[in-house]
Amino acid sequence: MPDGRFKALVLRHPGETIEASIETLSDDDLPDGDVLIRVHYSDMGYKDGLAITGAGHRQLVQSFPFVPGVDFAGVVELSDTTRFKPGDEVIVTGWGVGERHWGGYAEKARVRSEWLVPVPGGMTMRQAMTYGSAGLSAMLCVNALERYGIAAGSGILVTGATGRVGSIAVMLLHRLGYRVIGSTSRANEEKDYLRALGADEAIAAKDIGGLPAQPLLPERWVGTIDNVGGATLANALAGTAYGGAIAALGLVGGVDLETTVLPFIKRGIALLGVDSEKCPNEKRIAAWQRLAEILPQGLPDDVIEEIGLEALPARAEAIMRGQVRGRTLVAL
Ligand SMILES: NC(=O)c1ccc[n+]([C@@H]2O[C@H](COP(=O)([O-])OP(=O)(O)OC[C@H]3O[C@@H](n4cnc5c(N)ncnc54)[C@H](OP(=O)(O)O)[C@@H]3O)[C@@H](O)[C@H]2O)c1
């Protein structure tokens, strides 16, 4: 489009509801920042569904008009910093992008250069966005377990294993030689899918979904990547072997953690918190590079649905109704 004009999904909040429509904007409409990016790909997760529909327990976006899209990859068009130059391919995830700062559901975005990660060598922008922030989060969890000393060959439980983060965590752990136990609430239907990702075993989420009978149970795994929280996390702790560790990043099953000090002081277990939103840039650059080395090919096409801007509002409704399986890739 000429004259610096471009298309964007814009949220407006005229009354009680949030309205989402495709608008034509110009570079001058974009928020402040020192790098202007031509966006090529974005993706879609629960937070994006929340932003577009305004549904859920809290309104994610507080200021309007607003362009959502928490993850994106694109090419630098203009740069006021020496750290990036026009033509550089970059990834943006976290830092409130798509929540407080305009995001990736637009052909252009202007952001702060300190939020940018170069697209790692050996990976395309499209491949990077099949992973998005879920891939970064999964990689950070694996790195945290490894840093604690959990070695390849150990049994690792991944809770919420069919989800965005969980499925990539299963793939990474498998490639690195861990024995992967995936938990899912649909163990019968999803067993084959988890096996195809690389899980050695699929267990039913309900087996670890209630509070454990005791704070220490027979040892079942050495590490856990936990997307669920609540009673599931308490159960994961109770079943962790001596010297093991849990990388905790999710809360789909609740924010409470009912446990005792016993797993920590009797078995020397570590609870490692993982955050990809404000993770320091050096750590995230290294994590993206490692993700590209272990799984350079991106997610397979059969788990991806590629859509354009115009399909986003309906897709957001479907995500909020829990009707979306697999990954949504947004091409701009
Ligand atoms: N800390 C961070 O930086 C960070 C970064 C990314 C994500 N997260 C958090 O990590 C979690 C996972 O994110 P995601 O993008 O992978 O989510 P997702 O795609 O929705 O996957 C979550 C999975 O958990 C399972 N699940 C859903 N509700 C559940 C419940 N009530 N109890 C037990 N299992 C349940 C589902 O799998 P089954 O149907 O197979 O059981 C679902 O596929 C979320 O809480 C997200 O907010 C945190």
Short mmCIF file of C-alpha atoms and ligand atoms in Angstrom, two decimals:
data_model
loop_
_atom_site.label_atom_id
_atom_site.label_comp_id
_atom_site.label_asym_id
_atom_site.label_seq_id
_atom_site.Cartn_x
_atom_site.Cartn_y
_atom_site.Cartn_z
CA MET A 1 0.00 0.00 0.00
CA PRO A 2 1.49 3.45 -0.93
CA ASP A 3 2.28 6.47 1.33
CA GLY A 4 3.19 4.42 4.41
CA ARG A 5 -0.41 3.22 4.67
CA PHE A 6 -1.16 -0.32 5.84
CA LYS A 7 -3.92 -2.62 7.10
CA ALA A 8 -4.45 -3.43 10.76
CA LEU A 9 -6.98 -5.14 13.00
CA VAL A 10 -8.09 -2.29 15.24
CA LEU A 11 -10.05 -2.69 18.49
CA ARG A 12 -12.41 0.09 19.51
CA HIS A 13 -14.53 0.28 22.65
CA PRO A 14 -17.46 2.55 21.83
CA GLY A 15 -19.80 1.32 24.56
CA GLU A 16 -20.07 -1.89 26.53
CA THR A 17 -18.53 -4.15 23.89
CA ILE A 18 -15.23 -4.28 22.02
CA GLU A 19 -15.48 -3.92 18.24
CA ALA A 20 -12.75 -5.35 16.00
CA SER A 21 -12.43 -4.32 12.36
CA ILE A 22 -9.82 -4.03 9.61
CA GLU A 23 -8.77 -0.39 9.16
CA THR A 24 -6.25 1.40 6.97
CA LEU A 25 -3.69 3.23 9.11
CA SER A 26 -0.58 5.24 8.36
CA ASP A 27 2.88 5.17 9.98
CA ASP A 28 1.92 8.31 11.93
CA ASP A 29 -0.83 6.37 13.75
CA LEU A 30 1.69 3.95 15.28
CA PRO A 31 2.87 4.36 18.88
CA ASP A 32 6.37 5.62 19.75
CA GLY A 33 9.38 3.38 19.34
CA ASP A 34 12.78 3.42 17.68
CA VAL A 35 12.19 0.63 15.16
CA LEU A 36 9.53 0.39 12.44
CA ILE A 37 8.84 -3.20 11.35
CA ARG A 38 7.06 -4.66 8.33
CA VAL A 39 5.22 -7.53 10.03
CA HIS A 40 5.16 -10.83 8.11
CA TYR A 41 3.74 -13.37 10.58
CA SER A 42 1.95 -13.42 13.90
CA ASP A 43 0.18 -16.20 15.79
CA MET A 44 -2.81 -16.50 18.05
CA GLY A 45 -3.21 -17.74 21.60
CA TYR A 46 -5.61 -17.38 24.52
CA LYS A 47 -4.40 -13.85 25.40
CA ASP A 48 -5.14 -12.68 21.84
CA GLY A 49 -8.62 -14.21 22.08
CA LEU A 50 -9.12 -12.36 25.35
CA ALA A 51 -7.92 -9.07 23.85
CA ILE A 52 -10.14 -9.26 20.75
CA THR A 53 -13.33 -10.48 22.41
CA GLY A 54 -12.95 -8.62 25.71
CA ALA A 55 -14.27 -11.84 27.29
CA GLY A 56 -12.84 -13.62 30.28
CA HIS A 57 -12.29 -12.70 33.88
CA ARG A 58 -10.57 -9.39 33.16
CA GLN A 59 -10.37 -6.99 30.28
CA LEU A 60 -6.87 -7.42 28.93
CA VAL A 61 -6.71 -4.23 26.85
CA GLN A 62 -7.27 -0.99 28.72
CA SER A 63 -6.69 1.72 26.14
CA PHE A 64 -8.35 2.17 22.73
CA PRO A 65 -7.98 2.26 19.76
CA PHE A 66 -5.66 -0.73 20.01
CA VAL A 67 -3.92 -3.20 17.70
CA PRO A 68 -3.64 -6.67 19.40
CA GLY A 69 -1.27 -9.55 18.58
CA VAL A 70 1.19 -10.57 21.32
CA ASP A 71 3.77 -12.30 19.06
CA PHE A 72 5.10 -11.29 15.67
CA ALA A 73 8.03 -11.63 13.29
CA GLY A 74 8.96 -9.17 10.58
CA VAL A 75 11.62 -7.16 8.79
CA VAL A 76 13.05 -3.87 10.08
CA GLU A 77 12.00 -1.04 7.75
CA LEU A 78 13.36 2.00 9.63
CA SER A 79 15.68 2.06 12.62
CA ASP A 80 16.80 4.91 14.92
CA THR A 81 19.29 2.63 16.63
CA THR A 82 22.60 1.21 15.45
CA ARG A 83 21.68 -2.20 16.89
CA PHE A 84 19.24 -2.94 14.03
CA LYS A 85 19.26 -1.94 10.40
CA PRO A 86 16.67 -2.06 7.62
CA GLY A 87 16.35 -5.61 6.30
CA ASP A 88 17.05 -7.33 9.66
CA GLU A 89 14.56 -10.11 10.47
CA VAL A 90 13.29 -9.88 14.05
CA ILE A 91 10.91 -11.53 16.55
CA VAL A 92 8.86 -9.69 19.19
CA THR A 93 7.18 -11.48 22.12
CA GLY A 94 6.34 -10.33 25.64
CA TRP A 95 6.97 -6.89 27.17
CA GLY A 96 3.24 -6.11 27.13
CA VAL A 97 3.09 -6.11 23.33
CA GLY A 98 -0.49 -6.91 22.27
CA GLU A 99 -1.68 -6.06 25.81
CA ARG A 100 -0.45 -2.55 26.62
CA HIS A 101 1.60 -1.73 23.50
CA TRP A 102 0.21 -2.13 19.96
CA GLY A 103 0.98 -5.60 18.64
CA GLY A 104 1.38 -7.71 15.52
CA TYR A 105 -2.07 -7.85 13.91
CA ALA A 106 -1.05 -5.17 11.42
CA GLU A 107 1.19 -4.99 8.40
CA LYS A 108 3.43 -2.60 10.35
CA ALA A 109 4.43 -2.15 13.99
CA ARG A 110 6.64 0.33 15.83
CA VAL A 111 8.32 -0.95 19.00
CA ARG A 112 11.35 -0.43 21.22
CA SER A 113 14.55 -1.99 19.91
CA GLU A 114 15.38 -3.56 23.30
CA TRP A 115 12.37 -5.86 22.83
CA LEU A 116 13.69 -7.33 19.57
CA VAL A 117 15.27 -10.74 19.10
CA PRO A 118 16.98 -11.49 15.78
CA VAL A 119 15.34 -14.41 13.95
CA PRO A 120 17.87 -17.16 14.72
CA GLY A 121 20.06 -18.51 11.94
CA GLY A 122 18.58 -21.56 10.23
CA MET A 123 14.99 -20.53 10.92
CA THR A 124 12.52 -18.52 8.84
CA MET A 125 10.10 -15.92 10.22
CA ARG A 126 7.24 -18.31 9.47
CA GLN A 127 8.90 -21.17 11.31
CA ALA A 128 9.59 -18.88 14.29
CA MET A 129 5.93 -17.88 14.48
CA THR A 130 4.71 -21.48 14.41
CA TYR A 131 6.37 -21.55 17.86
CA GLY A 132 5.79 -17.97 19.02
CA SER A 133 6.06 -17.15 22.72
CA ALA A 134 4.96 -20.74 23.50
CA GLY A 135 8.17 -22.03 21.91
CA LEU A 136 10.29 -19.54 23.82
CA SER A 137 8.53 -20.50 27.07
CA ALA A 138 9.02 -24.23 26.47
CA MET A 139 12.72 -23.69 25.71
CA LEU A 140 13.18 -21.59 28.86
CA CYS A 141 11.61 -24.41 30.92
CA VAL A 142 13.91 -27.03 29.44
CA ASN A 143 16.92 -24.75 30.01
CA ALA A 144 15.86 -24.23 33.65
CA LEU A 145 15.64 -27.98 34.31
CA GLU A 146 19.00 -28.57 32.62
CA ARG A 147 20.68 -25.75 34.57
CA TYR A 148 19.46 -27.42 37.75
CA GLY A 149 21.20 -30.61 36.65
CA ILE A 150 18.32 -32.74 35.36
CA ALA A 151 20.14 -34.88 32.80
CA ALA A 152 18.98 -36.45 29.53
CA GLY A 153 17.46 -39.88 30.11
CA SER A 154 15.50 -38.65 33.16
CA GLY A 155 11.71 -38.96 33.21
CA ILE A 156 10.00 -35.57 32.78
CA LEU A 157 6.29 -34.97 33.31
CA VAL A 158 4.74 -32.33 31.03
CA THR A 159 1.31 -31.21 32.26
CA GLY A 160 -1.14 -29.71 29.77
CA ALA A 161 0.95 -31.59 27.22
CA THR A 162 -1.35 -31.05 24.22
CA GLY A 163 -1.33 -27.25 24.66
CA ARG A 164 0.80 -24.68 22.85
CA VAL A 165 3.67 -24.71 25.38
CA GLY A 166 3.22 -28.36 26.39
CA SER A 167 3.41 -29.80 22.88
CA ILE A 168 6.65 -27.93 22.08
CA ALA A 169 8.08 -28.94 25.46
CA VAL A 170 7.34 -32.60 24.62
CA MET A 171 9.09 -32.24 21.24
CA LEU A 172 12.16 -30.54 22.76
CA LEU A 173 12.54 -33.01 25.62
CA HIS A 174 12.21 -35.96 23.24
CA ARG A 175 14.86 -34.55 20.88
CA LEU A 176 17.20 -34.01 23.84
CA GLY A 177 16.85 -37.63 24.97
CA TYR A 178 14.58 -37.31 28.01
CA ARG A 179 11.82 -39.83 28.79
CA VAL A 180 8.65 -37.80 28.40
CA ILE A 181 5.40 -38.39 30.28
CA GLY A 182 2.61 -36.19 28.92
CA SER A 183 -0.54 -35.56 30.94
CA THR A 184 -3.77 -34.62 29.18
CA SER A 185 -7.43 -34.53 30.14
CA ARG A 186 -8.13 -36.42 26.88
CA ALA A 187 -5.62 -39.25 27.29
CA ASN A 188 -7.65 -41.71 25.18
CA GLU A 189 -8.10 -39.33 22.22
CA GLU A 190 -4.70 -37.64 22.44
CA LYS A 191 -2.42 -40.61 23.20
CA ASP A 192 -1.43 -41.04 19.54
CA TYR A 193 -0.89 -37.28 19.10
CA LEU A 194 1.38 -37.14 22.17
CA ARG A 195 3.30 -40.20 20.99
CA ALA A 196 3.78 -38.55 17.59
CA LEU A 197 5.22 -35.47 19.32
CA GLY A 198 7.69 -37.70 21.15
CA ALA A 199 6.02 -38.63 24.44
CA ASP A 200 6.94 -42.05 25.79
CA GLU A 201 3.84 -42.24 27.95
CA ALA A 202 0.49 -40.44 28.17
CA ILE A 203 -1.28 -40.22 31.53
CA ALA A 204 -4.77 -38.93 32.35
CA ALA A 205 -4.80 -35.40 33.82
CA LYS A 206 -7.35 -36.55 36.41
CA ASP A 207 -4.78 -38.96 37.89
CA ILE A 208 -2.79 -35.94 39.06
CA GLY A 209 -5.64 -33.39 39.09
CA GLY A 210 -6.78 -33.72 42.71
CA LEU A 211 -4.78 -32.76 45.78
CA PRO A 212 -2.26 -35.53 46.63
CA ALA A 213 -3.18 -37.80 49.54
CA GLN A 214 0.21 -36.99 51.11
CA PRO A 215 2.85 -34.33 50.39
CA LEU A 216 5.29 -37.09 49.38
CA LEU A 217 4.15 -39.92 47.11
CA PRO A 218 6.15 -42.68 45.37
CA GLU A 219 8.73 -41.15 43.02
CA ARG A 220 7.38 -41.12 39.42
CA TRP A 221 9.46 -38.51 37.58
CA VAL A 222 12.63 -36.46 38.06
CA GLY A 223 11.39 -33.23 36.53
CA THR A 224 8.18 -31.51 35.48
CA ILE A 225 7.24 -28.74 33.08
CA ASP A 226 3.97 -27.53 34.58
CA ASN A 227 1.41 -25.59 32.55
CA VAL A 228 -1.46 -26.25 34.94
CA GLY A 229 -0.67 -25.13 38.51
CA GLY A 230 -3.11 -25.74 41.41
CA ALA A 231 -3.58 -29.33 42.61
CA THR A 232 -1.72 -30.64 39.55
CA LEU A 233 1.43 -28.80 40.60
CA ALA A 234 1.03 -30.10 44.18
CA ASN A 235 0.78 -33.61 42.73
CA ALA A 236 3.78 -33.11 40.47
CA LEU A 237 5.82 -32.03 43.51
CA ALA A 238 4.66 -35.02 45.56
CA GLY A 239 5.71 -37.48 42.84
CA THR A 240 9.11 -35.93 42.09
CA ALA A 241 12.19 -38.05 42.76
CA TYR A 242 14.99 -37.04 45.12
CA GLY A 243 16.99 -34.07 43.75
CA GLY A 244 14.43 -33.34 41.02
CA ALA A 245 12.99 -30.03 39.86
CA ILE A 246 9.84 -28.47 38.50
CA ALA A 247 9.74 -25.65 35.97
CA ALA A 248 6.43 -23.91 36.73
CA LEU A 249 4.98 -21.48 34.22
CA GLY A 250 1.23 -22.02 33.87
CA LEU A 251 -2.04 -21.65 35.71
CA VAL A 252 -4.79 -23.15 33.52
CA GLY A 253 -5.81 -25.33 36.50
CA GLY A 254 -5.57 -22.63 39.18
CA VAL A 255 -3.25 -20.23 40.94
CA ASP A 256 -3.26 -21.82 44.41
CA LEU A 257 -0.47 -24.14 45.51
CA GLU A 258 -1.36 -26.34 48.47
CA THR A 259 1.70 -28.27 49.61
CA THR A 260 4.12 -28.52 52.52
CA VAL A 261 7.84 -27.94 52.86
CA LEU A 262 8.44 -31.73 52.77
CA PRO A 263 9.17 -32.10 49.02
CA PHE A 264 11.80 -29.37 49.41
CA ILE A 265 13.46 -30.42 52.66
CA LYS A 266 13.09 -34.22 52.43
CA ARG A 267 13.82 -34.70 48.74
CA GLY A 268 15.79 -31.56 47.88
CA ILE A 269 13.35 -30.72 45.10
CA ALA A 270 13.51 -27.27 43.47
CA LEU A 271 10.55 -25.25 42.24
CA LEU A 272 11.85 -23.11 39.37
CA GLY A 273 9.62 -20.26 38.22
CA VAL A 274 9.72 -19.47 34.49
CA ASP A 275 8.58 -16.22 32.86
CA SER A 276 8.93 -15.44 29.17
CA GLU A 277 7.18 -12.05 29.27
CA LYS A 278 9.96 -9.99 30.89
CA CYS A 279 12.76 -12.52 30.54
CA PRO A 280 16.03 -10.58 29.97
CA ASN A 281 16.87 -10.22 26.30
CA GLU A 282 20.23 -12.03 26.46
CA LYS A 283 18.52 -15.10 27.88
CA ARG A 284 15.72 -14.99 25.30
CA ILE A 285 18.12 -14.56 22.37
CA ALA A 286 20.05 -17.63 23.56
CA ALA A 287 16.79 -19.58 24.04
CA TRP A 288 15.56 -18.76 20.50
CA GLN A 289 18.94 -19.77 19.08
CA ARG A 290 18.81 -23.08 20.92
CA LEU A 291 15.20 -23.68 19.85
CA ALA A 292 16.30 -23.14 16.23
CA GLU A 293 19.16 -25.62 16.69
CA ILE A 294 16.99 -28.36 18.24
CA LEU A 295 13.79 -27.90 16.20
CA PRO A 296 14.71 -25.75 13.17
CA GLN A 297 11.80 -26.91 11.03
CA GLY A 298 8.94 -25.21 12.91
CA LEU A 299 5.72 -27.03 13.72
CA PRO A 300 4.43 -29.40 11.03
CA ASP A 301 1.81 -28.07 8.63
CA ASP A 302 -0.80 -30.58 9.79
CA VAL A 303 -1.08 -28.85 13.20
CA ILE A 304 -1.13 -25.33 11.72
CA GLU A 305 -4.01 -23.32 10.34
CA GLU A 306 -2.83 -20.22 8.48
CA ILE A 307 -5.27 -17.30 8.41
CA GLY A 308 -5.32 -13.62 7.45
CA LEU A 309 -6.33 -10.49 9.40
CA GLU A 310 -9.99 -10.72 8.38
CA ALA A 311 -10.40 -14.16 9.99
CA LEU A 312 -9.08 -13.07 13.39
CA PRO A 313 -12.35 -11.98 15.11
CA ALA A 314 -14.12 -15.31 14.41
CA ARG A 315 -10.99 -17.23 15.39
CA ALA A 316 -10.80 -15.27 18.67
CA GLU A 317 -14.39 -16.31 19.52
CA ALA A 318 -13.53 -19.94 18.73
CA ILE A 319 -10.43 -19.80 20.97
CA MET A 320 -12.50 -18.41 23.84
CA ARG A 321 -15.01 -21.26 23.37
CA GLY A 322 -12.12 -23.78 23.52
CA GLN A 323 -12.84 -24.94 19.96
CA VAL A 324 -9.35 -24.44 18.50
CA ARG A 325 -6.93 -27.36 18.45
CA GLY A 326 -3.43 -26.90 17.02
CA ARG A 327 -1.72 -23.64 16.13
CA THR A 328 -3.06 -20.54 14.44
CA LEU A 329 -0.52 -18.78 12.24
CA VAL A 330 -1.43 -15.30 11.00
CA ALA A 331 0.09 -14.23 7.65
CA LEU A 332 0.23 -10.48 6.93
N1 LIG B 1 5.04 -17.86 32.58
C1 LIG B 1 5.08 -17.55 31.30
O1 LIG B 1 5.92 -16.78 30.83
C2 LIG B 1 4.09 -18.20 30.39
C3 LIG B 1 4.30 -18.19 29.00
C4 LIG B 1 3.39 -18.85 28.17
C5 LIG B 1 2.28 -19.47 28.74
N2 LIG B 1 2.10 -19.40 30.09
C6 LIG B 1 0.97 -20.08 30.73
O2 LIG B 1 1.17 -21.47 30.52
C7 LIG B 1 -0.09 -22.12 30.43
C8 LIG B 1 -0.14 -22.92 29.14
O3 LIG B 1 -0.14 -22.03 28.04
P1 LIG B 1 -0.54 -22.57 26.60
O4 LIG B 1 -0.43 -21.42 25.69
O5 LIG B 1 0.18 -23.82 26.32
O6 LIG B 1 -2.09 -22.90 26.85
P2 LIG B 1 -3.03 -23.87 26.04
O7 LIG B 1 -2.57 -23.98 24.63
O8 LIG B 1 -4.43 -23.44 26.34
O9 LIG B 1 -2.76 -25.28 26.70
C9 LIG B 1 -3.08 -25.59 28.01
C10 LIG B 1 -3.37 -27.07 28.09
O10 LIG B 1 -3.67 -27.39 29.45
C11 LIG B 1 -4.74 -28.32 29.53
N3 LIG B 1 -5.78 -27.75 30.39
C12 LIG B 1 -6.65 -26.76 30.10
N4 LIG B 1 -7.42 -26.48 31.17
C13 LIG B 1 -7.03 -27.32 32.15
C14 LIG B 1 -7.43 -27.54 33.48
N5 LIG B 1 -8.42 -26.83 34.04
N6 LIG B 1 -6.79 -28.46 34.22
C15 LIG B 1 -5.82 -29.23 33.67
N7 LIG B 1 -5.38 -29.07 32.40
C16 LIG B 1 -5.99 -28.14 31.66
C17 LIG B 1 -5.26 -28.54 28.10
O11 LIG B 1 -4.76 -29.78 27.66
P3 LIG B 1 -5.62 -31.11 27.75
O12 LIG B 1 -7.02 -30.78 27.25
O13 LIG B 1 -4.86 -32.05 26.87
O14 LIG B 1 -5.61 -31.52 29.18
C18 LIG B 1 -4.60 -27.47 27.29
O15 LIG B 1 -4.21 -27.94 26.01
C19 LIG B 1 -1.14 -21.02 30.55
O16 LIG B 1 -1.56 -20.93 31.89
C20 LIG B 1 -0.38 -19.77 30.15
O17 LIG B 1 -0.94 -18.62 30.74
C21 LIG B 1 2.98 -18.79 30.90
#
